[in-house]
N, CA, C and O atoms as a MOPAC input file, in Angstrom:
PM7 MOZYME 1SCF
protein

 N     -7.15300 1   -23.62600 1     1.94300 1
 C     -6.20100 1   -22.73700 1     2.57000 1
 C     -6.96200 1   -21.64800 1     3.32700 1
 O     -7.99700 1   -21.16800 1     2.86300 1
 N     -6.45800 1   -21.27300 1     4.46200 1
 C     -7.13300 1   -20.26800 1     5.28400 1
 C     -6.96900 1   -18.88100 1     4.66700 1
 O     -5.95700 1   -18.58900 1     4.03000 1
 N     -7.97200 1   -18.03700 1     4.86400 1
 C     -7.97100 1   -16.66000 1     4.36500 1
 C     -6.78500 1   -15.87000 1     4.88700 1
 O     -6.19300 1   -15.09300 1     4.13800 1
 N     -6.42000 1   -16.04600 1     6.15700 1
 C     -5.37300 1   -15.25000 1     6.78200 1
 C     -4.06200 1   -16.01300 1     6.92000 1
 O     -3.26700 1   -15.71700 1     7.81200 1
 N     -3.82700 1   -16.98200 1     6.05600 1
 C     -2.57600 1   -17.72100 1     6.11900 1
 C     -1.41600 1   -16.78900 1     5.79800 1
 O     -1.60900 1   -15.78300 1     5.11500 1
 N     -0.22800 1   -17.09900 1     6.27400 1
 C      0.93300 1   -16.25200 1     5.97500 1
 C      1.13500 1   -16.03800 1     4.47300 1
 O      1.51500 1   -14.94700 1     4.04700 1
 N      0.88800 1   -17.05600 1     3.68800 1
 C      1.04000 1   -16.93300 1     2.23300 1
 C      0.06000 1   -15.90800 1     1.66800 1
 O      0.43900 1   -15.07700 1     0.84300 1
 N     -1.19500 1   -15.96200 1     2.10700 1
 C     -2.19100 1   -14.99400 1     1.65600 1
 C     -1.85200 1   -13.59400 1     2.13000 1
 O     -2.06600 1   -12.62000 1     1.40900 1
 N     -1.32200 1   -13.49100 1     3.33900 1
 C     -0.95300 1   -12.17900 1     3.86600 1
 C      0.19600 1   -11.57800 1     3.06800 1
 O      0.20400 1   -10.37600 1     2.80200 1
 N      1.15700 1   -12.39500 1     2.68700 1
 C      2.27500 1   -11.91300 1     1.87100 1
 C      1.77200 1   -11.48400 1     0.49700 1
 O      2.18600 1   -10.44900 1    -0.02600 1
 N      0.89000 1   -12.27100 1    -0.08100 1
 C      0.32100 1   -11.91500 1    -1.38200 1
 C     -0.43300 1   -10.59100 1    -1.29200 1
 O     -0.31300 1    -9.74300 1    -2.17700 1
 N     -1.20600 1   -10.41600 1    -0.22900 1
 C     -1.94300 1    -9.17400 1    -0.02400 1
 C     -0.98300 1    -7.99600 1     0.13400 1
 O     -1.22800 1    -6.91200 1    -0.39500 1
 N      0.09100 1    -8.21200 1     0.85400 1
 C      1.09600 1    -7.17000 1     1.05000 1
 C      1.74200 1    -6.78800 1    -0.27800 1
 O      1.98200 1    -5.60800 1    -0.53300 1
 N      2.02100 1    -7.76600 1    -1.11500 1
 C      2.58300 1    -7.48900 1    -2.43700 1
 C      1.62400 1    -6.65300 1    -3.27800 1
 O      2.04200 1    -5.72800 1    -3.97500 1
 N      0.35200 1    -6.98000 1    -3.21000 1
 C     -0.65500 1    -6.22900 1    -3.96200 1
 C     -0.70200 1    -4.78100 1    -3.48100 1
 O     -0.72300 1    -3.85400 1    -4.29100 1
 N     -0.71700 1    -4.58800 1    -2.16100 1
 C     -0.75900 1    -3.23500 1    -1.58800 1
 C      0.49200 1    -2.44400 1    -1.95000 1
 O      0.40700 1    -1.25400 1    -2.25100 1
 N      1.64400 1    -3.09000 1    -1.92200 1
 C      2.89000 1    -2.41200 1    -2.27700 1
 C      2.86200 1    -2.01000 1    -3.74700 1
 O      3.29200 1    -0.91300 1    -4.10400 1
 N      2.36000 1    -2.88900 1    -4.58700 1
 C      2.23600 1    -2.57200 1    -6.01100 1
 C      1.29300 1    -1.38500 1    -6.21500 1
 O      1.56800 1    -0.51700 1    -7.04200 1
 N      0.18900 1    -1.33900 1    -5.47500 1
 C     -0.73700 1    -0.20800 1    -5.56900 1
 C     -0.04000 1     1.09100 1    -5.17400 1
 O     -0.22600 1     2.12800 1    -5.81200 1
 N      0.76100 1     1.02200 1    -4.12000 1
 C      1.50300 1     2.19500 1    -3.67400 1
 C      2.45600 1     2.67100 1    -4.76900 1
 O      2.51000 1     3.86200 1    -5.07800 1
 N      3.20000 1     1.74600 1    -5.34900 1
 C      4.16500 1     2.11000 1    -6.38800 1
 C      3.47300 1     2.67900 1    -7.62400 1
 O      3.96300 1     3.63600 1    -8.22400 1
 N      2.34400 1     2.10000 1    -8.00200 1
 C      1.58800 1     2.62100 1    -9.14700 1
 C      1.07800 1     4.02800 1    -8.86200 1
 O      1.14400 1     4.90400 1    -9.72400 1
 N      0.57300 1     4.24100 1    -7.65700 1
 C      0.08100 1     5.56600 1    -7.27700 1
 C      1.22700 1     6.56600 1    -7.27900 1
 O      1.07700 1     7.68500 1    -7.76800 1
 N      2.35600 1     6.17300 1    -6.74100 1
 C      3.53000 1     7.04000 1    -6.69500 1
 C      3.98200 1     7.41900 1    -8.10200 1
 O      4.36500 1     8.56400 1    -8.34200 1
 N      3.94200 1     6.47600 1    -9.02400 1
 C      4.34800 1     6.74300 1   -10.40800 1
 C      3.43600 1     7.73400 1   -11.11100 1
 O      3.87600 1     8.43600 1   -12.02100 1
 N      2.18700 1     7.80200 1   -10.70900 1
 C      1.23600 1     8.68200 1   -11.40300 1
 C      1.24800 1    10.11300 1   -10.88400 1
 O      0.67100 1    11.00400 1   -11.50700 1
 N      1.89500 1    10.33700 1    -9.75600 1
 C      1.87600 1    11.67000 1    -9.15400 1
 C      2.97000 1    12.54000 1    -9.75800 1
 O      4.12800 1    12.13400 1    -9.85900 1
 N      2.58000 1    13.72600 1   -10.15100 1
 C      3.52500 1    14.72300 1   -10.64200 1
 C      3.96100 1    15.57400 1    -9.45200 1
 O      3.13200 1    16.27200 1    -8.86700 1
 N      5.23100 1    15.53300 1    -9.08200 1
 C      5.69700 1    16.25200 1    -7.88600 1
 C      5.36800 1    17.74600 1    -7.90400 1
 O      5.06800 1    18.33400 1    -6.86500 1
 N      5.42600 1    18.34800 1    -9.08100 1
 C      5.18300 1    19.79000 1    -9.17300 1
 C      3.72600 1    20.17200 1    -8.94600 1
 O      3.42200 1    21.29400 1    -8.54100 1
 N      2.82700 1    19.22300 1    -9.21200 1
 C      1.40000 1    19.55500 1    -9.12600 1
 C      0.63200 1    18.71800 1    -8.11300 1
 O     -0.59300 1    18.81100 1    -8.04300 1
 N      1.32400 1    17.90900 1    -7.33200 1
 C      0.65000 1    17.04000 1    -6.35900 1
 C     -0.13400 1    17.87900 1    -5.35900 1
 O      0.37100 1    18.86800 1    -4.82700 1
 N     -1.37400 1    17.47100 1    -5.11100 1
 C     -2.18600 1    18.19400 1    -4.13500 1
 C     -2.26600 1    17.39900 1    -2.83800 1
 O     -1.77400 1    16.27400 1    -2.74500 1
 N     -2.88200 1    17.99800 1    -1.86200 1
 C     -2.97000 1    17.39600 1    -0.54200 1
 C     -3.68700 1    16.04500 1    -0.57100 1
 O     -3.32300 1    15.13400 1     0.17300 1
 N     -4.68500 1    15.91600 1    -1.41000 1
 C     -5.42900 1    14.65300 1    -1.51200 1
 C     -4.52100 1    13.51200 1    -1.96900 1
 O     -4.60000 1    12.40300 1    -1.44000 1
 N     -3.66300 1    13.78300 1    -2.94700 1
 C     -2.74800 1    12.75200 1    -3.43300 1
 C     -1.72400 1    12.36900 1    -2.35600 1
 O     -1.40700 1    11.19200 1    -2.18600 1
 N     -1.22600 1    13.34400 1    -1.65200 1
 C     -0.26600 1    13.08100 1    -0.58000 1
 C     -0.93200 1    12.29500 1     0.54000 1
 O     -0.33700 1    11.36300 1     1.08200 1
 N     -2.15300 1    12.65900 1     0.88600 1
 C     -2.90100 1    11.91200 1     1.90800 1
 C     -3.12200 1    10.46600 1     1.48200 1
 O     -3.06600 1     9.56000 1     2.31400 1
 N     -3.37100 1    10.24300 1     0.20400 1
 C     -3.56800 1     8.88400 1    -0.31600 1
 C     -2.28300 1     8.06800 1    -0.14600 1
 O     -2.33300 1     6.90800 1     0.26300 1
 N     -1.14400 1     8.66800 1    -0.45800 1
 C      0.13400 1     7.97400 1    -0.28200 1
 C      0.38100 1     7.63700 1     1.18800 1
 O      0.81300 1     6.53000 1     1.51100 1
 N      0.11000 1     8.57300 1     2.05700 1
 C      0.28700 1     8.34100 1     3.49700 1
 C     -0.61700 1     7.20600 1     3.95800 1
 O     -0.20300 1     6.35700 1     4.74800 1
 N     -1.84200 1     7.19200 1     3.46900 1
 C     -2.78400 1     6.13500 1     3.82500 1
 C     -2.27500 1     4.76700 1     3.35400 1
 O     -2.37300 1     3.77800 1     4.08000 1
 N     -1.73700 1     4.72200 1     2.14500 1
 C     -1.20400 1     3.46200 1     1.63300 1
 C     -0.00200 1     2.99300 1     2.45300 1
 O      0.13000 1     1.79900 1     2.72400 1
 N      0.87100 1     3.91300 1     2.84900 1
 C      2.02900 1     3.55400 1     3.67500 1
 C      1.55900 1     3.05300 1     5.04100 1
 O      2.08400 1     2.06500 1     5.55400 1
 N      0.57900 1     3.72700 1     5.62500 1
 C      0.03100 1     3.29000 1     6.91300 1
 C     -0.54600 1     1.88000 1     6.80400 1
 O     -0.34000 1     1.04800 1     7.68700 1
 N     -1.26200 1     1.62200 1     5.72400 1
 C     -1.85900 1     0.30000 1     5.50400 1
 C     -0.76500 1    -0.75300 1     5.36100 1
 O     -0.87900 1    -1.84200 1     5.92300 1
 N      0.28600 1    -0.44000 1     4.61900 1
 C      1.40700 1    -1.37200 1     4.47700 1
 C      2.05300 1    -1.66000 1     5.82700 1
 O      2.39800 1    -2.80400 1     6.12400 1
 N      2.21500 1    -0.63100 1     6.63800 1
 C      2.82700 1    -0.80200 1     7.95000 1
 C      1.99700 1    -1.74000 1     8.82800 1
 O      2.54800 1    -2.60700 1     9.50700 1
 N      0.69500 1    -1.56800 1     8.81500 1
 C     -0.19100 1    -2.42000 1     9.61400 1
 C     -0.10200 1    -3.86300 1     9.12900 1
 O      0.00500 1    -4.78900 1     9.93400 1
 N     -0.14600 1    -4.04900 1     7.83600 1
 C     -0.10700 1    -5.40200 1     7.28000 1
 C      1.23400 1    -6.07800 1     7.54000 1
 O      1.28000 1    -7.28300 1     7.78900 1
 N      2.31800 1    -5.32400 1     7.48400 1
 C      3.63800 1    -5.89000 1     7.78200 1
 C      3.72200 1    -6.28300 1     9.25500 1
 O      4.31800 1    -7.30500 1     9.59500 1
 N      3.12800 1    -5.47300 1    10.12600 1
 C      3.10400 1    -5.79200 1    11.54400 1
 C      2.38500 1    -7.08700 1    11.83500 1
 O      2.74500 1    -7.80400 1    12.76800 1
 N      1.37000 1    -7.39500 1    11.04500 1
 C      0.60100 1    -8.63500 1    11.23200 1
 C      1.40400 1    -9.85900 1    10.82600 1
 O      1.13600 1   -10.96300 1    11.29800 1
 N      2.38500 1    -9.67000 1     9.95500 1
 C      3.19800 1   -10.80100 1     9.50700 1
 C      4.26500 1   -11.19600 1    10.52400 1
 O      4.76900 1   -12.31800 1    10.49100 1
 N      4.60400 1   -10.29500 1    11.41000 1
 C      5.67300 1   -10.56800 1    12.38600 1
 C      5.23200 1   -11.55500 1    13.42200 1
 O      6.00500 1   -11.89700 1    14.31700 1

């Protein structure tokens, strides 16, 4: 199977989404710092790019 097959891309997207959700669960809204927020933004940006590749 090819590295960049649609199936592999979907699996990769699922992994990235799971990472985002896990990161989101660990953040305390009252104490979140800029670094944590930047990490979330980076994960969302990465998800957006990967979703664009699937279209």
